[in-house]
PDB file of C-alpha atoms in Angstrom:
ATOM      1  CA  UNK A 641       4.911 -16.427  -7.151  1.00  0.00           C
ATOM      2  CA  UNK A 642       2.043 -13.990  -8.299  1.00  0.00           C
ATOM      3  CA  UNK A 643       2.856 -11.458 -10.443  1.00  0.00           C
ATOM      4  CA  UNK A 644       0.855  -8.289 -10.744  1.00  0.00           C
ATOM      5  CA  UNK A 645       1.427  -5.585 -13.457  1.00  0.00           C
ATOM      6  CA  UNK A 646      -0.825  -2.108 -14.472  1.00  0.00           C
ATOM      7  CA  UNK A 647      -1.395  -1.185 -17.957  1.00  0.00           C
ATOM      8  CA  UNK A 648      -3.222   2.017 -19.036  1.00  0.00           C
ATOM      9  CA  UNK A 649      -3.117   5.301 -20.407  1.00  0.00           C
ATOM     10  CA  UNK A 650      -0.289   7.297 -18.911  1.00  0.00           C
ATOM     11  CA  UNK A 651      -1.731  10.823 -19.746  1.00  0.00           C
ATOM     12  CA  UNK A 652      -5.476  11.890 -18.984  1.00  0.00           C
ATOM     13  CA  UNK A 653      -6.704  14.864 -19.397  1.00  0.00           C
ATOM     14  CA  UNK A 654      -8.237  16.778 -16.608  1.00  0.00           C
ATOM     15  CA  UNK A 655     -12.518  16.344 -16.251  1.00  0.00           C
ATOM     16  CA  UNK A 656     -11.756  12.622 -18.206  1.00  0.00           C
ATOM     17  CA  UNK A 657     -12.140   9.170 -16.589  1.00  0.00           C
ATOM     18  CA  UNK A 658      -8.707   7.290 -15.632  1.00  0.00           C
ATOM     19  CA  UNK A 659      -8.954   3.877 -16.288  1.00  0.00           C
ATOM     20  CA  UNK A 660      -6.571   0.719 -15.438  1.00  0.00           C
ATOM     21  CA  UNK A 661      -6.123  -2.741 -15.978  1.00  0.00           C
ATOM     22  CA  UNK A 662      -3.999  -4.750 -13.289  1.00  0.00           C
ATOM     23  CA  UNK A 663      -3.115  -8.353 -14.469  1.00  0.00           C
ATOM     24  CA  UNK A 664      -2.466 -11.111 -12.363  1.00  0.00           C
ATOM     25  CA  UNK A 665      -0.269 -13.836 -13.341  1.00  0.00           C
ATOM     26  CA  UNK A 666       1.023 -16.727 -11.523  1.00  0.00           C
ATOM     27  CA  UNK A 667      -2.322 -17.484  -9.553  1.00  0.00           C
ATOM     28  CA  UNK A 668      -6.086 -17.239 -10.250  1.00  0.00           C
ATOM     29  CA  UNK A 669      -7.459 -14.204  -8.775  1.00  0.00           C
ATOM     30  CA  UNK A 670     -10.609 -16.343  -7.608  1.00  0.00           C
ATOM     31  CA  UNK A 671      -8.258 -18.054  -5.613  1.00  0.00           C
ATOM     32  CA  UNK A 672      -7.689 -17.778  -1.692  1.00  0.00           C
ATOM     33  CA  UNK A 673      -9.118 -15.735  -0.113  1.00  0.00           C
ATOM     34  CA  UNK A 674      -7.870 -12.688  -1.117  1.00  0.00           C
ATOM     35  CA  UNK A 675      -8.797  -9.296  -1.992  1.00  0.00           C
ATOM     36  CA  UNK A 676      -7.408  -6.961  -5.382  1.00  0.00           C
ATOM     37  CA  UNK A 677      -6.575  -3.565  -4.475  1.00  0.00           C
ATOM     38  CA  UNK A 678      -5.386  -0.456  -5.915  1.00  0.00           C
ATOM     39  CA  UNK A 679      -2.991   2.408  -3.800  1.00  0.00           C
ATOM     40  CA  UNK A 680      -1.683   5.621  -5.233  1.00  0.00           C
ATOM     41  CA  UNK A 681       1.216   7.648  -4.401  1.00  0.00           C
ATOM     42  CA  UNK A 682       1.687  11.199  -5.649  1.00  0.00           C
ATOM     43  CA  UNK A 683       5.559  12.301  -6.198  1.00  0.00           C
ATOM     44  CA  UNK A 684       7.108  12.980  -3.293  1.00  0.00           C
ATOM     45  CA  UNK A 685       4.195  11.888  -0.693  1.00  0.00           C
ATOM     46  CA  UNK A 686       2.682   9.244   1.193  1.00  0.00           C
ATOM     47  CA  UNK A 687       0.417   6.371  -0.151  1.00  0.00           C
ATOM     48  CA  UNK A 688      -3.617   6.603  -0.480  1.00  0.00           C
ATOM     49  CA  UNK A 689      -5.750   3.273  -0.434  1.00  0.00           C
ATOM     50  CA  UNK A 690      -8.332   4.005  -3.149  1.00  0.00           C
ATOM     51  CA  UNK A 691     -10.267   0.292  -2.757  1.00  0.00           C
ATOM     52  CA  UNK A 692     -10.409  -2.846  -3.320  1.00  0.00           C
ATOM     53  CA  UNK A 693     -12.437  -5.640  -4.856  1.00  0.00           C
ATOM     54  CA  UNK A 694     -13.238  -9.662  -4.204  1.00  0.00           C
ATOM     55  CA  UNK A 695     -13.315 -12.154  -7.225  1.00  0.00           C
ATOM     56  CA  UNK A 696     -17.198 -12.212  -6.332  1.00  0.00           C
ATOM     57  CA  UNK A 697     -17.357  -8.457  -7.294  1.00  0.00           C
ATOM     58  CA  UNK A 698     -17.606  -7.514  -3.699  1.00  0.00           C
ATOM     59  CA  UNK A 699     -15.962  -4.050  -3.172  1.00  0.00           C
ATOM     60  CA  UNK A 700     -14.831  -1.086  -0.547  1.00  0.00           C
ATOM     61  CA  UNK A 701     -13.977   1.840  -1.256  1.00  0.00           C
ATOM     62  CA  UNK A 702     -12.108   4.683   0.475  1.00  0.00           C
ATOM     63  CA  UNK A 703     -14.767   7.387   1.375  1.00  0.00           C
ATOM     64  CA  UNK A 704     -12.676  10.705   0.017  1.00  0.00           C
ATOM     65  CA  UNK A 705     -12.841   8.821  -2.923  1.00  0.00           C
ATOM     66  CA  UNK A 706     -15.737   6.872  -3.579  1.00  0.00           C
ATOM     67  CA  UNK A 707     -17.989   9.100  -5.616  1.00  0.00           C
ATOM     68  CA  UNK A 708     -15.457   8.918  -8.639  1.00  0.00           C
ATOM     69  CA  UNK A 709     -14.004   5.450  -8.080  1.00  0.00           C
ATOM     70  CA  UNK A 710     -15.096   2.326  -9.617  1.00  0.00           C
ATOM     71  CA  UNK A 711     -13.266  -0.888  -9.578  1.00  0.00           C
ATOM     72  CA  UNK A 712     -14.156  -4.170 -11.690  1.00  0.00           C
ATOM     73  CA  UNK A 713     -12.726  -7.405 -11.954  1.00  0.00           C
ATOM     74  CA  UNK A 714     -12.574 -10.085 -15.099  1.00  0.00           C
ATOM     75  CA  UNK A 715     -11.936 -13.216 -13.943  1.00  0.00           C
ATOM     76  CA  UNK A 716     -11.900 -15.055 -17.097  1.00  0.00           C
ATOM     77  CA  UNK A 717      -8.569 -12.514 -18.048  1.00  0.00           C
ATOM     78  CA  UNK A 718      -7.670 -12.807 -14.554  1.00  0.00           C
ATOM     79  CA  UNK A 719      -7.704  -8.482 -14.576  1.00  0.00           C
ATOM     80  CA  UNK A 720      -9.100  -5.830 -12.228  1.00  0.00           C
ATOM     81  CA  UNK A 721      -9.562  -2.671 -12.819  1.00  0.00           C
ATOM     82  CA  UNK A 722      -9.784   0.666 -11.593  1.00  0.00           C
ATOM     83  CA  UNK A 723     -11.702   3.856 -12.884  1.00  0.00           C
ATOM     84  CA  UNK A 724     -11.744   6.955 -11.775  1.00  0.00           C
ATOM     85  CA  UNK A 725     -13.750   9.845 -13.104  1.00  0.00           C
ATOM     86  CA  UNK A 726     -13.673  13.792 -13.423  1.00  0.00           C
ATOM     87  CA  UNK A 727      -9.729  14.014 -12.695  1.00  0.00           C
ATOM     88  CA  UNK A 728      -7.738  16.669 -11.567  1.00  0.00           C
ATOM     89  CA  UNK A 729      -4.424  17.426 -11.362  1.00  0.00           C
ATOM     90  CA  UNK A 730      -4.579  16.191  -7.597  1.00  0.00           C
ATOM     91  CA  UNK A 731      -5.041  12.543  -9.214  1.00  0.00           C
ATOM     92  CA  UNK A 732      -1.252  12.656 -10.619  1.00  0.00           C
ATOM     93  CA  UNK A 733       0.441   9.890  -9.223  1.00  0.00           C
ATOM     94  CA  UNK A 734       1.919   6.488  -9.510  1.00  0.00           C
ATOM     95  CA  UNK A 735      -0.971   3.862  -9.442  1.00  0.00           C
ATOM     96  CA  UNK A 736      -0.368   0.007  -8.009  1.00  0.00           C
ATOM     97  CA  UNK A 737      -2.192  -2.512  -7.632  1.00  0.00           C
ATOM     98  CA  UNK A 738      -1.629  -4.974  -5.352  1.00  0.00           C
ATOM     99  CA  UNK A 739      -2.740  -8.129  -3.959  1.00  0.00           C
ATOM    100  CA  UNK A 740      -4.806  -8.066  -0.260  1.00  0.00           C
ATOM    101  CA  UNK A 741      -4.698 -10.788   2.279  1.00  0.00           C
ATOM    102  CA  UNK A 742      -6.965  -9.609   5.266  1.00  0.00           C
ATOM    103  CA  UNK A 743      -6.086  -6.089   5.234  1.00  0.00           C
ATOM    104  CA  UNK A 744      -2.063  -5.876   4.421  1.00  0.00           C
ATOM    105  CA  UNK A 745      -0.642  -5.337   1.039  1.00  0.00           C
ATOM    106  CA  UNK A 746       1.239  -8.804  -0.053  1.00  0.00           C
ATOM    107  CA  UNK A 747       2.168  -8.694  -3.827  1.00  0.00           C
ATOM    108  CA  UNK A 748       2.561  -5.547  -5.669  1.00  0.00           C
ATOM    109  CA  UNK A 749       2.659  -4.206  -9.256  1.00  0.00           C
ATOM    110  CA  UNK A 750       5.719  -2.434 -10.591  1.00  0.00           C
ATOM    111  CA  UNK A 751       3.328   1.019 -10.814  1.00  0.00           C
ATOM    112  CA  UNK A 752       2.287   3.139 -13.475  1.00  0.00           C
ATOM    113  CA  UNK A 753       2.854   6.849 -13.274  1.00  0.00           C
ATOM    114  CA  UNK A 754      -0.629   8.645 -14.464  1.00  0.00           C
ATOM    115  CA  UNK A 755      -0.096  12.758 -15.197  1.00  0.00           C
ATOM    116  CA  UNK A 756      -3.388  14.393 -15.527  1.00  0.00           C
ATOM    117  CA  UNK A 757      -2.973  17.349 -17.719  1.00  0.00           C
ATOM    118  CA  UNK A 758      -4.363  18.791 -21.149  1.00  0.00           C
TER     119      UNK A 758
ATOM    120  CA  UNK B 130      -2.439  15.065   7.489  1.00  0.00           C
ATOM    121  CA  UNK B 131      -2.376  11.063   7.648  1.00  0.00           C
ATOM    122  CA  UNK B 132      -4.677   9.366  10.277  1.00  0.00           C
ATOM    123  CA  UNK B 133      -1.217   7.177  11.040  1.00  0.00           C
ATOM    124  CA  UNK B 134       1.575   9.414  12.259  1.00  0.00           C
ATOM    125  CA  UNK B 135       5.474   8.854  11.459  1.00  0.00           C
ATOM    126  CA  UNK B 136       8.484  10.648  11.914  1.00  0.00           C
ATOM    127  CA  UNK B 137       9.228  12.424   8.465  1.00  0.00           C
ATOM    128  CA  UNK B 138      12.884  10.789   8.890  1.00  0.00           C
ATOM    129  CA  UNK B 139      15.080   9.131  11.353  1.00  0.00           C
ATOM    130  CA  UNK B 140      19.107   8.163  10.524  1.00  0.00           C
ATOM    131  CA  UNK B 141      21.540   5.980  12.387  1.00  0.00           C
ATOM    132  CA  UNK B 142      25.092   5.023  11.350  1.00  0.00           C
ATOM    133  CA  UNK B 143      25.968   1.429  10.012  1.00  0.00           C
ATOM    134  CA  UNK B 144      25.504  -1.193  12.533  1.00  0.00           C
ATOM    135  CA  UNK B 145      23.397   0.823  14.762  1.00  0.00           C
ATOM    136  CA  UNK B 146      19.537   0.174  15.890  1.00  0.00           C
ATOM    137  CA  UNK B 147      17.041   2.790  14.706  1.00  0.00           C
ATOM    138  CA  UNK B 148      13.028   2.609  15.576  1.00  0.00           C
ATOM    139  CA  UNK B 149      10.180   4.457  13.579  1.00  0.00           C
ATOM    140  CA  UNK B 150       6.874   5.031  15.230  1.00  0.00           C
ATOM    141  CA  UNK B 151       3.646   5.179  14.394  1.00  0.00           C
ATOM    142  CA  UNK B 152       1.011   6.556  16.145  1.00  0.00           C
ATOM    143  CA  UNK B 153      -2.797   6.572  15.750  1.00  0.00           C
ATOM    144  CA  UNK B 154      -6.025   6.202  17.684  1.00  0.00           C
ATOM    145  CA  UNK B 155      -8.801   4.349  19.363  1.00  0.00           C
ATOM    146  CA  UNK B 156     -10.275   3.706  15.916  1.00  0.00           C
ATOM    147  CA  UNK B 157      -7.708   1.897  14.314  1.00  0.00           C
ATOM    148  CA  UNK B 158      -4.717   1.186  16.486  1.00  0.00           C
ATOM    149  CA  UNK B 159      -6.000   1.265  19.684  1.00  0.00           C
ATOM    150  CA  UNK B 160      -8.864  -0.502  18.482  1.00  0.00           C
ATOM    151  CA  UNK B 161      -6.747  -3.526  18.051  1.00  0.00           C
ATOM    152  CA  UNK B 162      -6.399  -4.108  14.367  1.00  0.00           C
ATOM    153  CA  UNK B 163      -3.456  -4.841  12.996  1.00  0.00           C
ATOM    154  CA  UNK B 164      -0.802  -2.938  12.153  1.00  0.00           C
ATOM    155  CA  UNK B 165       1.659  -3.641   8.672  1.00  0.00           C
ATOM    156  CA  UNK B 166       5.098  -2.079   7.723  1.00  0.00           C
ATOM    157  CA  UNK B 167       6.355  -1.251   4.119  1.00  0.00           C
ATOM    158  CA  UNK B 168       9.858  -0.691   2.478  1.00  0.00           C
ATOM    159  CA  UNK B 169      10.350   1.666  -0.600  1.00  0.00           C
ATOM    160  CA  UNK B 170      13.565   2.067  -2.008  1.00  0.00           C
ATOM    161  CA  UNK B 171      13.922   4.512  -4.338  1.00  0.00           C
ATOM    162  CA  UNK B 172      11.746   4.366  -7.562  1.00  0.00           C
ATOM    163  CA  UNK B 173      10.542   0.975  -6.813  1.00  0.00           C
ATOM    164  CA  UNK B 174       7.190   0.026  -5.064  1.00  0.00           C
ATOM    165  CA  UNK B 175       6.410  -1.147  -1.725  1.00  0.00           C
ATOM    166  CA  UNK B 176       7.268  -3.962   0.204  1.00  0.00           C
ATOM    167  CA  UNK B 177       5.727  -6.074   2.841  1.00  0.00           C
ATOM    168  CA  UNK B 178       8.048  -5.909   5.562  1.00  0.00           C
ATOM    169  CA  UNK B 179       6.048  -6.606   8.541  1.00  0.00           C
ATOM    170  CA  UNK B 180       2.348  -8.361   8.813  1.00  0.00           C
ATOM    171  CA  UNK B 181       0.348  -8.971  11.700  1.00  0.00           C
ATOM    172  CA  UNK B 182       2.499  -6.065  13.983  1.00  0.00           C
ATOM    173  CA  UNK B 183       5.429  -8.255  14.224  1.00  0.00           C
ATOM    174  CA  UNK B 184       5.900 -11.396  11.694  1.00  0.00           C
ATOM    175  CA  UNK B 185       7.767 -11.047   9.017  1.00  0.00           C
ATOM    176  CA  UNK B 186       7.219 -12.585   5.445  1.00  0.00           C
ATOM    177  CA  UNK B 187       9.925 -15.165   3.991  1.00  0.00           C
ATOM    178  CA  UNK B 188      12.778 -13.640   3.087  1.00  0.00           C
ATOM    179  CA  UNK B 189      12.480 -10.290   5.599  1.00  0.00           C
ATOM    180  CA  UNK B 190      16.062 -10.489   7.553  1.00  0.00           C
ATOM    181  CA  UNK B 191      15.132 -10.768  11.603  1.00  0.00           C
ATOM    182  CA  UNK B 192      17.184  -7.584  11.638  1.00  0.00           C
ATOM    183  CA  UNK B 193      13.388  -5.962  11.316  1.00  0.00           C
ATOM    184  CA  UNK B 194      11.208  -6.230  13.634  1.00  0.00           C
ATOM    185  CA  UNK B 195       7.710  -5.081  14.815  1.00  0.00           C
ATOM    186  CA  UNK B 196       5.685  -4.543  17.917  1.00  0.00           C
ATOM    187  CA  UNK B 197       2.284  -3.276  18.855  1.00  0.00           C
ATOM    188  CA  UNK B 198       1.401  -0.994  22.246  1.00  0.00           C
ATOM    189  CA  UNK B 199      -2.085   0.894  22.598  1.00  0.00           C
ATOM    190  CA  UNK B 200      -2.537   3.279  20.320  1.00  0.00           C
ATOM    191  CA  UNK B 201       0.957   2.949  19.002  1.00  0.00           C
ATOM    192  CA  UNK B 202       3.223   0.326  17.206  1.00  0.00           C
ATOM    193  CA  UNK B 203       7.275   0.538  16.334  1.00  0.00           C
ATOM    194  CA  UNK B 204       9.440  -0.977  13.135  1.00  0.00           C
ATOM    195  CA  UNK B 205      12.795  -1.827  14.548  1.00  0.00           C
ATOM    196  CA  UNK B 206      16.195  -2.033  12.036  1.00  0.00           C
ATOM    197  CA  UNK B 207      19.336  -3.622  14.366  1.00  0.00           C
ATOM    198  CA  UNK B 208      22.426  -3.882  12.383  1.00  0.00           C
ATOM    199  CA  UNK B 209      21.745  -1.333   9.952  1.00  0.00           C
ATOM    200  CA  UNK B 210      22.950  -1.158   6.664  1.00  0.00           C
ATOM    201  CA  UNK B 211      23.396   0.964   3.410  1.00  0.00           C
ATOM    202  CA  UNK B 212      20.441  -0.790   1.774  1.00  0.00           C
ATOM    203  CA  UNK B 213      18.159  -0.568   4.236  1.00  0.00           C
ATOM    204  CA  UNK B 214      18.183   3.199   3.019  1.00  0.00           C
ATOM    205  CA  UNK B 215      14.272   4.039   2.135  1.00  0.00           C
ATOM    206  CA  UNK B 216      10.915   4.816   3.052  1.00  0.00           C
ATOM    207  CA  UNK B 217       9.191   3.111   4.688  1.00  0.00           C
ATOM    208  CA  UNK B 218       5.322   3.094   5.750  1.00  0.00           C
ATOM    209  CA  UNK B 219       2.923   1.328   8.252  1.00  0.00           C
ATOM    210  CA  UNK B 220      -0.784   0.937   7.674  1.00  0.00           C
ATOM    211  CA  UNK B 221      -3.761  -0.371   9.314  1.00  0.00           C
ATOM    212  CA  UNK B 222      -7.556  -0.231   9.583  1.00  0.00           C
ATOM    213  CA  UNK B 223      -9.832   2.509  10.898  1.00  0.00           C
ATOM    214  CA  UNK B 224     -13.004   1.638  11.507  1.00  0.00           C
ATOM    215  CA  UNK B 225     -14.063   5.259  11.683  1.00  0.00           C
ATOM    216  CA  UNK B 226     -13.268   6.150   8.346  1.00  0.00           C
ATOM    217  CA  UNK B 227     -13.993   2.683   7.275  1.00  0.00           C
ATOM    218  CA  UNK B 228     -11.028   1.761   5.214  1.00  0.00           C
ATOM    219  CA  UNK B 229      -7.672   1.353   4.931  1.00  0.00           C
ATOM    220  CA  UNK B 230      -5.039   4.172   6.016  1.00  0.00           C
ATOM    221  CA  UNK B 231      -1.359   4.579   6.088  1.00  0.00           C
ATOM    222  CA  UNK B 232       0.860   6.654   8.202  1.00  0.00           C
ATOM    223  CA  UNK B 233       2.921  10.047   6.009  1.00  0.00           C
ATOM    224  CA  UNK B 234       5.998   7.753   5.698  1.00  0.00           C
ATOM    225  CA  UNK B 235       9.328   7.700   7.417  1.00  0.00           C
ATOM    226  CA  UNK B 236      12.709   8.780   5.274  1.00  0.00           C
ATOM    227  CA  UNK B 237      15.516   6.619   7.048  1.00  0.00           C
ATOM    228  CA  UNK B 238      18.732   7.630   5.761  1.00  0.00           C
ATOM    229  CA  UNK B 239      21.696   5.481   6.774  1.00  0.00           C
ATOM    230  CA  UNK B 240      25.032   7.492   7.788  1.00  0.00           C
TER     231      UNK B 240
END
């Protein structure tokens, strides 16, 4: 069973880059064909895709987002990861990651809740 | 303002059948990709409930169920029960906005 879990700062002040680590356990994330995504969900609302990425490095992004977003992946630590720069307080919210076969959500992380605020 | 549209909530009393739409448009729905359902309970994360607009992963009860029309596609509950309590989401593809979208969630409270 595959195993996903975020690690990362949990406060970031605003104008700063956000940056998190998912790690996968319990399969290699060059394995399958699958993509590693990340979704947010501020308190209270609905969930936002922010992108994903292939083991090649391949990636999409979603548009509203993709001048701040960046995502990664290590496949020797079997980790993505997700940055995003020049926060507000519009990017509080609980970040998951979460594993992608073709475009639905299969495996997810626990969350991490991410407050933007000085 | 989601591209997928849901009910904000829907209830039904134990035992009963509920339904939760979600409605979008010629570039994603309608344009025939595929359309996935979620389950939050409270303080937890998401849950694949429904793949492929009506097959359900191992371990989903057959009480849930999904279907596809048009622009449109429905999560069906029969038999409901207290823990089925939760949000619960669909998502699919829009090839207009290129990327992934979700619909604004639908509350289902049990009765």
């Amino acid at each position: 069973q595959v195993q996903l879990q975020e690690s990362g700062p949990g406060l970031v002040k605003p104008s700063q880059t956000l940056s998190l680590t998912c790690t996968v356990s319990g399969g290699s994330i060059s394995s399958g064909s699958y993509y590693w995504s990340w979704i947010r969900q501020p308190a209270g609302k609905g969930l936002e895709w922010i992108g994903r990425i292939y083991a090649s490095g391949s990636t999409n992004y979603n548009p509203s987002l993709k001048s701040r977003v960046t995502i990664s992946v290590d496949t020797y630590k079997n980790q993505f990861s997700l940055k995003l720069s020049s926060v507000t307080a519009a990017d509080t919210a609980v970040y998951y990651c979460a594993r992608t076969h073709n475009i639905q959500f299969d495996f997810w992380g626990q969350g991490t809740l991410v407050t933007v605020s000085s | 303002q989601s591209v997928l549209t849901q009910p904000p909530s829907v209830s039904g009393a134990p035992g009963q059948r509920v339904t939760i739409s979600c409605t979008g448009s010629s570039s994603n729905i309608g344009a025939g990709f595929d359309v996935h359902w979620y389950q939050q309970l409270p303080g937890t994360a998401p849950k694949l409930l429904i793949y492929g607009n009506s097959y359900r992963p191992s371990g989903v009860p057959d009480r849930f169920s999904g279907s596809k029309s048009g622009t449109s596609a429905s999560l069906a509950i029969t038999g409901l029960q207290a823990e089925d309590e939760a949000d619960y989401y669909c998502q699919s593809y829009d090839s207009s906005l290129s990327g992934v979208v979700f619909g604004g969630g639908t509350k289902l409270t049990v009765l």
